[in-house]
Amino acid sequence: MKKFINDPADVVTEALAGLAAAHPDLRVDTAEQYVARADAPRPGKVALVSGGGSGHEPLHGGFVGAGMLDAACPGEVFTSPVPDQILAATKAVDGGAGVVHVVKNYTGDVMNFQLAAELAADEGIAVETVLVDDDVAVENSTWTAGRRGTGATLLVEKIAGALAEEGGKLGEVAAIGREVNAASASFAYALTAGTTPAAGRPGFELPDDEIEAGVGIHGEPGRRRERLRPARELVRSALDVILEAQPLDRGERVIVLVNGLGGTPLIELYLIYGEVATVLAERGVEISRRLVGNYVTSLDMAGMSITVTRVTDEMIRLWDAPVRTPGLRWGA
Amino acid sequence: MKKFINDPADVVTEALAGLAAAHPDLRVDTAEQYVARADAPRPGKVALVSGGGSGHEPLHGGFVGAGMLDAACPGEVFTSPVPDQILAATKAVDGGAGVVHVVKNYTGDVMNFQLAAELAADEGIAVETVLVDDDVAVENSTWTAGRRGTGATLLVEKIAGALAEEGGKLGEVAAIGREVNAASASFAYALTAGTTPAAGRPGFELPDDEIEAGVGIHGEPGRRRERLRPARELVRSALDVILEAQPLDRGERVIVLVNGLGGTPLIELYLIYGEVATVLAERGVEISRRLVGNYVTSLDMAGMSITVTRVTDEMIRLWDAPVRTPGLRWGA
């Protein structure tokens, strides 16, 4: 294994120290292991807290800041954060208006966020949970009952975060987060596996001419292994799956995320976006907004995912609202 | 080779089509092969034009927009843009106040930008050239007489671009670009080589426990191959080289860029930034601003570079000015 690390056991802690040094407008609690806005808690504002295993950066720590998350709880690499950690973050950012937990649908994450929510309730903090399960490649998976949560997490955090920033109430913020998730579908391909610092070798092996279609962001198996095909064919196949799960009529509007899984160069992601735009144009679907880059990654996995979210005027308005985080920033 | 492409010969053209589809505020001329601000030319504004081989995205096309470049000329992967292409871009964005060419120091780039500048002069366009040669790993290299141009290109484009945006004159914009370059030093490590679509295999081979110290952004050899060491030791060695080339007194201020070369996960880049911050704090150097991410890449190379730029109040002010490009955006 070749990585820029010291001891594999210290990767998450040391990366958090770097994040803290790089972003003075974040507050990193290295003891409790969470990242919060430096100005949290904001009295009267609904707070958003997310988290999950590390290795998906910039998700979630890189999405903490004005207009998005109030706090993020990074677990060890590909490992759920623990309930005490989530509780500490929840208490740290609660401004009295309640807290929304944004939880990707993995069994450990769901269980630990639920425990934390119950503990928070015991302390008088109202918590609503938004479960993200947008990955339509498979039902159930290695660490998941039901669909996995992947790229749509970014959209949920951005759009619900914007509503919270402008004064939305707890129920409203949770509701729009759930709407965004319900309106989203994602599908990913892997060309290679990522390598965790602890394991020191790729999570799976793929022959030189094969890809994993429907891979998860921890390297979970997808639908099948298949021969590598030209990008335009892969994009068509992915969109067939996405649009079967989430049918779109002509004239409907979407936000598209073409997301790199960490080891795929941006030049390929733009090429893929061009193919996505071509296919959706043929189907009469209007891409209102789009994002191309590495946002929900799987360490150094060469791969990409496509997320399509059917949007309303209100979602577009909230998408366009200012956001100021390390990983996503505009209008501020 | 596993890549998300169609025909290797079409990668740059198709990625440009995707860039155009993704960013309506850019104008992509696919015939002449350049990317320009949609609102160019802006009468009376000094225009900035850069370019170079593709494969370093978001550099340069991703840095076109308000507050940074007016146009970028992407060559084929790792191949210089041609003079006609540079001339076309220069003419397209000239607003009558002259054009600054930002050129990374590679022989082909230098020659082709020079030819284009002469052709532009024949047509009555005043061109100043800012040569970027910040990579202090080696004097002369595979495709370079003198030092190579790498990470400092981003700082030159951002800071000179901000001055042009606020009405700086041709000589002033070029002068501050040269000052930023002169105040910058960079050093890179590779863990693996990148793979160009045309070659289909990594540009060089490294044993499982070796790294290339001082690697170039096209995989050019550096100072030596050495055993992989802990990140904190690599950072110290890199900063020793950087600070020998660019001595800094206690109390001096810098902008630091910790840049991924494409295949290195963000979690490692933040860990590295933490080490950089520690070493510079020991030396009494103040990091006024910093940037951590994949900005000047080498396709899917696992690796990173560190750039340190000694800055003045004026440079910090221009760094903080609004920028709105696909690859760098704040305050707008």
XYZ file of C-alpha atoms in Angstrom:
664
model
C 0.000 0.000 0.000
C 1.246 3.454 -0.901
C -0.544 6.297 0.834
C 0.380 9.674 2.252
C -0.225 8.735 5.874
C 1.659 8.123 9.086
C 0.162 5.289 11.156
C -2.977 3.807 9.528
C -4.692 4.003 12.926
C -4.274 7.805 13.006
C -5.513 8.713 9.534
C -8.932 10.051 10.519
C -7.669 12.008 13.528
C -4.787 13.521 11.595
C -6.955 14.407 8.612
C -9.356 16.141 11.005
C -6.443 18.099 12.433
C -5.585 19.170 8.891
C -9.189 20.115 8.185
C -9.228 22.213 11.357
C -5.983 23.950 10.415
C -7.214 24.627 6.887
C -10.645 25.983 7.774
C -10.721 28.454 10.644
C -14.486 28.865 10.197
C -14.970 25.261 11.288
C -14.613 23.996 14.823
C -13.195 20.499 15.037
C -13.651 18.670 18.306
C -10.898 16.085 18.166
C -11.897 14.483 21.470
C -15.526 13.858 20.490
C -14.542 13.614 16.809
C -16.960 15.935 15.099
C -16.735 18.954 12.801
C -19.047 21.901 13.472
C -19.625 25.402 12.208
C -17.626 27.731 14.405
C -20.729 29.880 14.874
C -22.924 26.998 16.079
C -25.231 26.755 17.900
C -27.294 29.455 16.206
C -30.269 30.218 18.421
C -33.587 29.495 16.720
C -32.037 27.789 13.696
C -32.800 24.157 12.909
C -29.441 22.371 12.886
C -28.416 19.698 10.391
C -26.112 16.905 11.507
C -24.808 14.169 9.273
C -22.011 11.651 9.401
C -20.850 8.245 8.392
C -17.643 6.402 7.765
C -14.633 8.407 6.623
C -13.200 7.852 3.157
C -16.001 9.637 1.280
C -14.529 13.150 1.500
C -15.565 15.881 1.027
C -18.739 14.198 2.358
C -19.582 14.935 5.212
C -17.030 17.137 7.002
C -16.444 19.155 3.856
C -20.125 20.064 3.731
C -20.192 21.775 7.110
C -20.767 25.507 6.918
C -23.290 28.224 6.255
C -26.169 26.940 4.150
C -25.453 23.248 4.560
C -24.531 21.134 7.614
C -24.072 22.434 11.146
C -22.024 19.398 12.121
C -20.624 16.162 10.742
C -19.502 13.041 12.588
C -16.802 11.117 10.743
C -16.363 7.508 11.798
C -13.216 5.565 11.135
C -12.706 4.733 7.448
C -15.824 2.954 6.146
C -17.068 2.596 9.742
C -20.155 4.169 11.296
C -19.765 6.971 13.817
C -20.734 5.956 17.354
C -23.846 7.149 19.208
C -21.949 9.245 21.774
C -20.153 11.081 19.019
C -23.413 11.831 17.213
C -25.038 12.889 20.473
C -22.167 15.245 21.268
C -22.421 16.860 17.831
C -26.211 17.105 18.114
C -25.981 18.832 21.477
C -23.184 21.109 20.304
C -25.167 22.582 17.416
C -28.754 22.489 18.738
C -30.043 26.038 18.781
C -33.331 25.154 20.431
C -35.257 24.650 17.182
C -34.452 20.984 16.783
C -31.944 18.954 14.821
C -32.254 17.048 11.546
C -30.097 13.959 11.207
C -29.218 13.151 7.606
C -28.401 9.452 7.558
C -27.210 7.332 4.661
C -28.952 3.985 4.684
C -26.340 1.617 6.100
C -27.332 -0.591 9.002
C -24.663 0.667 11.397
C -25.291 4.319 10.586
C -29.045 3.924 10.955
C -28.735 2.158 14.291
C -26.217 4.567 15.776
C -28.033 7.698 14.629
C -31.260 6.274 16.027
C -29.656 5.646 19.405
C -28.207 9.147 19.401
C -31.605 10.608 18.495
C -33.202 8.798 21.421
C -30.515 10.012 23.796
C -30.943 13.554 22.476
C -34.712 13.307 22.970
C -34.060 12.301 26.585
C -32.203 15.588 26.943
C -35.062 17.541 25.408
C -33.735 17.953 21.872
C -36.234 17.271 19.099
C -34.623 15.223 16.333
C -36.032 14.349 12.928
C -34.236 11.843 10.742
C -33.927 11.961 6.969
C -32.856 8.610 5.584
C -31.052 8.700 2.237
C -31.447 5.612 0.046
C -31.013 6.757 -3.543
C -28.793 4.027 -4.985
C -31.082 2.074 -7.289
C -28.489 -0.503 -8.316
C -29.561 -3.095 -5.769
C -32.120 -3.769 -3.065
C -30.229 -4.763 0.086
C -26.461 -4.986 0.039
C -23.446 -5.917 2.125
C -24.160 -3.458 4.926
C -27.666 -2.381 4.030
C -31.276 -3.453 4.322
C -32.977 -1.703 1.412
C -31.187 0.611 -0.962
C -27.852 2.246 -0.171
C -27.473 5.985 0.362
C -24.973 7.665 -1.955
C -24.832 10.779 -4.149
C -28.252 12.166 -3.238
C -26.893 12.841 0.239
C -25.208 15.938 -1.163
C -28.488 17.210 -2.594
C -30.395 16.501 0.611
C -27.780 18.304 2.696
C -27.619 21.298 0.330
C -31.341 21.810 -0.157
C -32.486 21.053 3.394
C -29.510 23.043 4.686
C -30.605 26.082 2.690
C -34.140 25.875 4.083
C -32.784 25.638 7.635
C -30.509 28.618 6.979
C -33.427 30.798 5.953
C -35.495 29.870 8.992
C -37.396 26.730 8.012
C -38.949 24.847 10.908
C -37.888 21.364 11.978
C -40.737 19.572 10.216
C -40.281 21.591 7.038
C -36.547 21.025 6.842
C -36.962 17.289 7.368
C -39.826 17.162 4.879
C -37.894 18.750 2.043
C -34.922 16.511 2.765
C -37.187 13.484 2.424
C -38.701 14.888 -0.771
C -35.268 15.347 -2.309
C -34.314 11.786 -1.428
C -37.568 10.400 -2.815
C -37.003 12.321 -6.040
C -33.447 10.995 -6.495
C -31.918 7.921 -8.086
C -28.233 7.023 -8.448
C -26.121 4.380 -10.157
C -22.334 3.846 -10.002
C -19.601 2.020 -11.882
C -16.214 0.988 -10.502
C -13.128 0.426 -12.618
C -10.960 -0.369 -9.594
C -11.474 -0.791 -5.857
C -10.414 1.687 -3.219
C -7.769 0.745 -0.653
C -8.444 1.417 3.026
C -5.425 2.323 5.169
C -6.236 -0.501 7.585
C -6.524 -3.244 4.960
C -3.668 -1.956 2.829
C -4.914 -3.605 -0.340
C -7.815 -3.001 -2.723
C -11.220 -4.036 -1.379
C -11.796 -6.298 -4.385
C -10.018 -7.297 -7.547
C -11.312 -6.692 -11.040
C -9.735 -8.122 -14.182
C -8.161 -5.578 -16.536
C -11.169 -5.495 -18.844
C -13.982 -5.704 -16.290
C -15.984 -3.225 -14.277
C -18.439 -3.486 -11.411
C -21.838 -2.160 -12.499
C -23.833 -0.806 -9.580
C -20.964 -0.714 -7.111
C -21.477 0.793 -3.654
C -19.345 3.503 -2.097
C -17.601 0.968 0.127
C -16.930 -1.339 -2.775
C -20.098 -3.367 -2.175
C -20.970 -5.587 -5.128
C -23.427 -4.178 -7.615
C -25.622 -5.890 -10.179
C -22.923 -7.691 -12.090
C -19.422 -7.558 -13.394
C -19.271 -6.759 -17.058
C -16.847 -5.907 -19.813
C -15.695 -2.321 -19.950
C -17.648 -0.558 -22.692
C -17.413 2.927 -24.177
C -18.519 5.682 -21.810
C -21.579 6.492 -23.916
C -22.883 2.933 -23.505
C -22.213 2.864 -19.781
C -24.035 6.166 -19.336
C -27.027 4.895 -21.320
C -27.209 1.734 -19.228
C -26.955 3.677 -15.973
C -29.659 6.108 -17.048
C -31.899 3.216 -18.106
C -31.721 1.878 -14.557
C -32.142 5.318 -12.997
C -35.126 6.242 -15.166
C -36.781 2.889 -14.653
C -36.664 3.481 -10.896
C -37.505 7.165 -11.243
C -39.532 7.730 -14.428
C -39.372 11.236 -15.841
C -41.830 12.764 -18.278
C -40.774 15.044 -21.071
C -40.414 18.583 -19.779
C -39.579 17.569 -16.215
C -36.597 19.266 -14.619
C -33.711 17.645 -12.802
C -30.478 18.351 -11.020
C -27.719 16.001 -12.186
C -24.669 15.058 -10.170
C -21.829 13.366 -12.044
C -19.678 12.275 -9.160
C -16.169 10.860 -9.170
C -15.420 8.110 -6.684
C -11.935 9.469 -5.992
C -9.527 8.053 -8.558
C -11.182 9.138 -11.803
C -9.807 12.289 -13.444
C -12.054 15.288 -13.985
C -11.539 15.089 -17.759
C -13.418 11.763 -17.731
C -16.179 13.129 -15.493
C -16.818 15.990 -17.922
C -16.878 13.552 -20.805
C -19.470 11.527 -18.890
C -21.516 14.626 -18.143
C -21.621 15.357 -21.866
C -23.071 11.889 -22.475
C -25.629 12.336 -19.688
C -26.713 15.668 -21.165
C -27.130 14.066 -24.583
C -29.298 11.213 -23.306
C -31.497 13.402 -21.129
C -31.951 15.876 -23.995
C -33.171 13.007 -26.183
C -35.725 12.143 -23.536
C -36.894 15.729 -23.235
C -35.708 16.101 -19.647
C -34.376 19.530 -18.716
C -31.188 19.679 -16.641
C -31.803 22.768 -14.520
C -28.613 22.524 -12.482
C -25.636 20.189 -12.451
C -22.488 19.414 -10.529
C -19.445 17.566 -11.896
C -16.609 16.512 -9.590
C -15.490 14.369 -6.677
C -18.059 14.828 -3.911
C -19.094 11.447 -2.519
C -15.991 9.361 -2.919
C -14.728 5.934 -2.030
C -11.091 6.703 -1.177
C -9.060 6.199 -4.355
C -11.598 4.091 -6.243
C -11.583 4.741 -9.983
C -15.262 5.040 -10.711
C -18.166 7.384 -11.007
C -21.800 7.698 -10.095
C -24.690 9.497 -11.711
C -27.470 10.964 -9.573
C -30.641 12.389 -11.092
C -33.024 14.352 -8.862
C -36.410 15.547 -10.106
C -36.772 19.083 -8.817
C -39.422 21.683 -8.109
C -39.029 25.463 -8.319
C -38.564 25.519 -4.569
C -35.761 22.940 -4.693
C -33.962 24.921 -7.393
C -34.316 28.104 -5.374
C -32.805 26.383 -2.326
C -30.075 24.786 -4.440
C -29.092 28.246 -5.693
C -29.005 29.748 -2.190
C -25.547 30.724 -0.905
C -23.402 27.960 0.547
C -20.006 28.288 2.162
C -18.329 25.000 2.988
C -14.913 23.539 2.132
C -16.425 21.206 -0.446
C -19.254 23.254 -1.947
C -19.314 27.011 -2.158
C -21.178 29.627 -4.097
C -22.807 33.002 -3.580
C -20.871 33.537 -0.348
C -6.444 0.527 -19.592
C -9.765 1.205 -17.912
C -11.135 4.683 -18.424
C -14.532 6.269 -18.897
C -13.962 7.286 -22.495
C -15.129 6.436 -25.990
C -12.313 6.635 -28.554
C -9.010 7.769 -26.989
C -8.620 10.211 -29.888
C -11.825 12.016 -28.912
C -11.262 12.466 -25.185
C -10.359 16.164 -25.199
C -13.097 17.152 -27.647
C -15.742 15.179 -25.796
C -14.659 16.465 -22.397
C -14.891 20.009 -23.789
C -18.414 19.258 -24.982
C -19.254 18.126 -21.451
C -17.672 21.248 -19.968
C -19.739 23.384 -22.330
C -22.940 21.548 -21.408
C -22.190 21.828 -17.697
C -21.275 25.524 -17.631
C -23.576 27.805 -19.592
C -21.518 30.822 -18.495
C -18.596 29.520 -20.520
C -18.352 29.581 -24.277
C -16.528 26.604 -25.736
C -15.314 26.925 -29.296
C -14.962 23.293 -30.328
C -13.592 24.157 -33.785
C -10.748 26.342 -32.492
C -10.614 24.365 -29.248
C -10.681 27.017 -26.579
C -12.834 27.839 -23.563
C -13.803 31.472 -22.973
C -15.978 33.480 -20.644
C -19.344 33.869 -22.332
C -19.194 37.622 -21.686
C -15.780 38.086 -23.361
C -14.472 40.288 -24.797
C -15.057 42.877 -22.106
C -14.142 46.279 -23.516
C -11.299 47.942 -21.639
C -10.476 44.894 -19.515
C -7.077 43.239 -19.728
C -7.730 39.634 -20.738
C -5.902 36.606 -19.324
C -5.308 33.599 -21.547
C -3.638 30.395 -20.436
C -3.432 26.880 -21.719
C -1.344 23.780 -21.941
C -1.776 20.079 -22.399
C -5.009 18.513 -21.171
C -4.941 16.061 -18.275
C -4.334 18.681 -15.569
C -7.990 19.557 -14.937
C -9.420 21.728 -13.530
C -6.362 23.669 -14.807
C -6.840 25.576 -17.164
C -10.381 25.343 -18.577
C -11.844 25.066 -15.092
C -10.278 28.392 -14.153
C -12.070 30.406 -16.831
C -14.587 32.866 -15.475
C -15.051 36.143 -13.660
C -11.983 37.043 -11.614
C -9.608 34.549 -13.214
C -8.985 33.570 -16.860
C -10.803 34.983 -19.877
C -9.840 31.994 -21.997
C -7.974 28.695 -21.864
C -6.515 26.638 -24.697
C -6.386 22.923 -23.935
C -4.030 20.901 -26.068
C -4.356 17.180 -26.473
C -3.455 15.229 -23.324
C 0.031 16.269 -22.154
C 0.529 18.108 -25.479
C 0.972 21.843 -26.015
C -1.831 23.838 -27.614
C -0.962 25.072 -31.109
C -0.266 28.723 -32.038
C -3.422 29.162 -34.150
C -5.545 27.959 -31.247
C -3.859 30.371 -28.833
C -4.166 33.205 -31.371
C -7.878 32.517 -31.843
C -8.467 32.591 -28.087
C -6.385 35.742 -27.707
C -8.367 37.533 -30.414
C -11.674 36.270 -29.054
C -11.175 37.769 -25.593
C -9.118 40.894 -26.326
C -11.090 43.885 -25.122
C -8.629 46.435 -26.464
C -6.584 46.685 -23.253
C -4.171 43.910 -24.098
C -3.838 40.260 -23.203
C -1.677 38.467 -20.636
C -0.538 34.975 -21.549
C 0.080 32.771 -18.525
C 2.459 30.058 -19.702
C 3.813 27.115 -17.766
C 7.480 26.621 -18.528
C 7.500 23.698 -20.939
C 9.384 24.115 -24.189
C 6.432 23.445 -26.474
C 4.092 25.711 -24.529
C 6.638 28.525 -24.440
C 7.333 28.297 -28.168
C 3.695 28.110 -29.215
C 2.538 30.907 -26.935
C 5.421 33.047 -28.203
C 4.428 32.451 -31.819
C 0.828 33.268 -30.992
C 1.887 36.450 -29.193
C 3.849 37.562 -32.262
C 0.901 36.839 -34.547
C -1.385 38.751 -32.175
C 1.024 41.683 -32.160
C 0.878 41.696 -35.973
C -2.858 42.181 -35.605
C -2.409 45.034 -33.171
C -3.020 43.195 -29.896
C -0.540 43.924 -27.116
C 0.488 40.718 -25.348
C 2.529 40.315 -22.171
C 3.701 36.867 -21.123
C 3.980 35.583 -17.565
C 6.131 32.481 -17.419
C 5.459 30.137 -14.501
C 8.424 28.070 -13.290
C 7.800 27.308 -9.626
C 8.774 23.639 -9.401
C 12.036 23.666 -7.474
C 12.602 19.909 -7.648
C 14.905 20.064 -10.676
C 16.595 22.487 -13.040
C 15.740 21.394 -16.596
C 13.606 18.338 -17.182
C 12.188 16.108 -19.882
C 10.308 18.850 -21.688
C 11.723 21.901 -19.981
C 14.710 24.211 -20.052
C 14.825 25.627 -16.530
C 12.294 24.827 -13.858
C 8.870 23.366 -14.623
C 5.643 25.293 -14.069
C 3.159 23.594 -11.753
C 0.974 24.560 -8.782
C 1.866 28.264 -8.717
C -0.016 28.612 -12.005
C -3.238 28.607 -10.009
C -2.015 31.440 -7.793
C -0.770 33.477 -10.752
C -4.081 33.056 -12.564
C -6.150 33.899 -9.474
C -4.197 36.934 -8.302
C -3.439 38.450 -11.721
C -6.999 37.631 -12.780
C -8.391 39.578 -9.833
C -6.276 42.615 -10.693
C -7.442 42.480 -14.310
C -11.052 42.184 -13.135
C -10.806 45.360 -11.086
C -9.283 47.341 -13.929
C -5.534 46.804 -13.664
C -3.552 47.795 -16.737
C -1.642 45.358 -18.925
C 1.742 46.065 -17.371
C 0.375 45.889 -13.835
C -1.442 42.605 -14.372
C 1.639 41.011 -15.916
C 3.848 42.429 -13.174
C 1.861 40.973 -10.318
C 1.664 37.638 -12.112
C 5.463 37.594 -12.340
C 5.771 38.620 -8.695
C 3.534 35.745 -7.612
C 5.595 33.301 -9.645
C 8.867 34.649 -8.265
C 7.504 34.312 -4.734
C 6.435 30.680 -5.219
C 8.116 27.315 -4.862
C 6.616 23.846 -5.336
C 7.643 20.237 -4.823
C 5.708 17.047 -5.686
C 5.727 13.346 -4.865
C 4.247 10.559 -6.973
C 3.120 7.209 -5.609
C 1.971 5.983 -9.026
C 2.057 7.264 -12.595
C -0.909 8.581 -14.507
C -2.172 6.775 -17.599
C -2.826 8.764 -20.767
C -5.703 7.558 -22.955
C -3.369 7.331 -25.969
C -0.685 5.249 -24.266
C -3.106 3.114 -22.306
C -0.595 2.224 -19.628
C 1.071 4.118 -16.772
C 3.770 6.577 -17.836
C 6.311 4.907 -15.576
C 6.497 2.014 -13.178
C 7.319 2.315 -9.492
C 7.936 -0.625 -7.189
C 5.345 -1.143 -4.452
C 7.466 0.540 -1.803
C 8.979 3.374 -3.856
C 7.962 6.908 -4.696
C 9.231 9.532 -7.120
C 10.455 12.586 -5.208
C 10.180 15.753 -7.243
C 7.987 14.293 -9.976
C 6.623 16.554 -12.726
C 2.984 16.861 -13.694
C 3.544 14.768 -16.804
C 5.362 12.105 -14.860
C 8.784 13.620 -15.550
C 11.498 12.186 -13.303
C 12.263 14.136 -10.158
C 15.331 14.125 -7.941
C 15.351 10.477 -7.072
C 13.304 7.431 -6.312
C 13.127 6.672 -2.662
C 11.399 4.448 -0.176
C 7.930 5.496 0.868
C 8.145 7.169 4.264
C 5.512 8.488 6.680
C 3.703 11.585 5.440
C 5.254 13.787 8.113
C 8.767 12.945 6.863
C 7.846 13.504 3.215
C 6.340 16.876 4.065
C 9.437 17.915 5.995
C 11.703 16.919 3.112
C 9.551 18.764 0.589
C 9.482 21.901 2.724
C 13.261 21.716 3.184
C 13.663 21.897 -0.584
C 11.016 24.588 -0.961
C 12.443 26.783 1.788
C 15.987 26.362 0.562
C 14.887 27.698 -2.836
C 12.610 30.311 -1.279
C 13.865 31.250 2.182
C 11.246 32.654 4.544
C 11.912 34.692 7.644
C 9.906 34.307 10.806
C 6.733 36.367 10.575
C 6.494 36.210 6.802
C 3.129 35.316 5.356
C 2.343 32.699 2.737
C -0.434 31.108 0.782
C -0.123 27.314 0.789
C -1.557 25.018 -1.856
C -1.690 21.318 -1.008
C -2.594 19.900 -4.379
C -3.640 16.389 -5.305
C -2.330 15.015 -8.581
C -5.606 13.258 -9.349
C -5.608 9.842 -7.708
C -4.968 10.767 -4.078
C -8.002 10.969 -1.796
C -8.879 14.209 -0.065
C -8.488 12.577 3.351
C -4.752 12.210 2.634
C -4.459 15.768 1.333
C -5.925 17.129 4.560
C -3.564 14.966 6.573
C -0.690 16.438 4.550
C -1.959 19.970 5.058
C -1.920 19.355 8.811
C 1.755 18.373 8.584
C 2.567 21.433 6.463
C 0.854 23.689 8.988
C 2.861 22.110 11.812
C 6.211 22.584 10.085
C 5.537 26.158 9.002
C 4.322 27.041 12.505
C 7.619 25.743 13.904
C 9.442 28.027 11.516
C 7.337 31.016 12.482
C 5.784 31.358 9.034
C 2.168 32.523 8.976
C -0.194 30.741 6.587
C -2.529 33.568 5.589
C -4.596 31.547 3.135
C -4.605 27.956 1.957
C -6.219 25.639 -0.533
C -6.447 21.831 -0.258
C -7.697 19.747 -3.157
C -7.149 18.548 -6.710
C -6.351 21.625 -8.809
C -3.288 20.960 -10.971
C -3.504 17.277 -11.669
C -1.752 14.650 -13.714
C -4.685 12.511 -14.837
C -5.071 9.700 -12.295
C -1.608 9.945 -10.766
C -1.564 9.179 -7.043
C 0.550 11.989 -5.720
C 0.547 15.474 -4.320
C 2.400 18.726 -4.540
C 3.006 21.498 -2.051
C 3.254 25.105 -3.220
C 4.308 27.905 -0.891
C 3.910 31.514 -2.057
C 5.242 34.447 -0.031
C 2.514 37.062 -0.147
C 2.006 40.775 0.350
C -1.139 42.504 1.614
C -2.009 43.285 -1.976
C -1.706 39.631 -3.047
C -3.943 38.543 -0.169
C -6.503 41.184 -1.086
C -6.529 39.960 -4.692
C -6.656 36.318 -3.578
C -9.761 37.112 -1.509
C -11.500 38.907 -4.383
C -14.553 37.148 -5.814
C -13.923 34.378 -8.325
C -16.498 32.404 -10.251
C -15.095 29.507 -12.256
C -15.927 25.799 -12.391
C -12.798 24.905 -10.423
C -12.443 27.804 -7.985
C -15.293 29.879 -6.654
C -15.912 32.197 -3.790
C -17.596 35.485 -3.046
C -19.698 35.234 -6.194
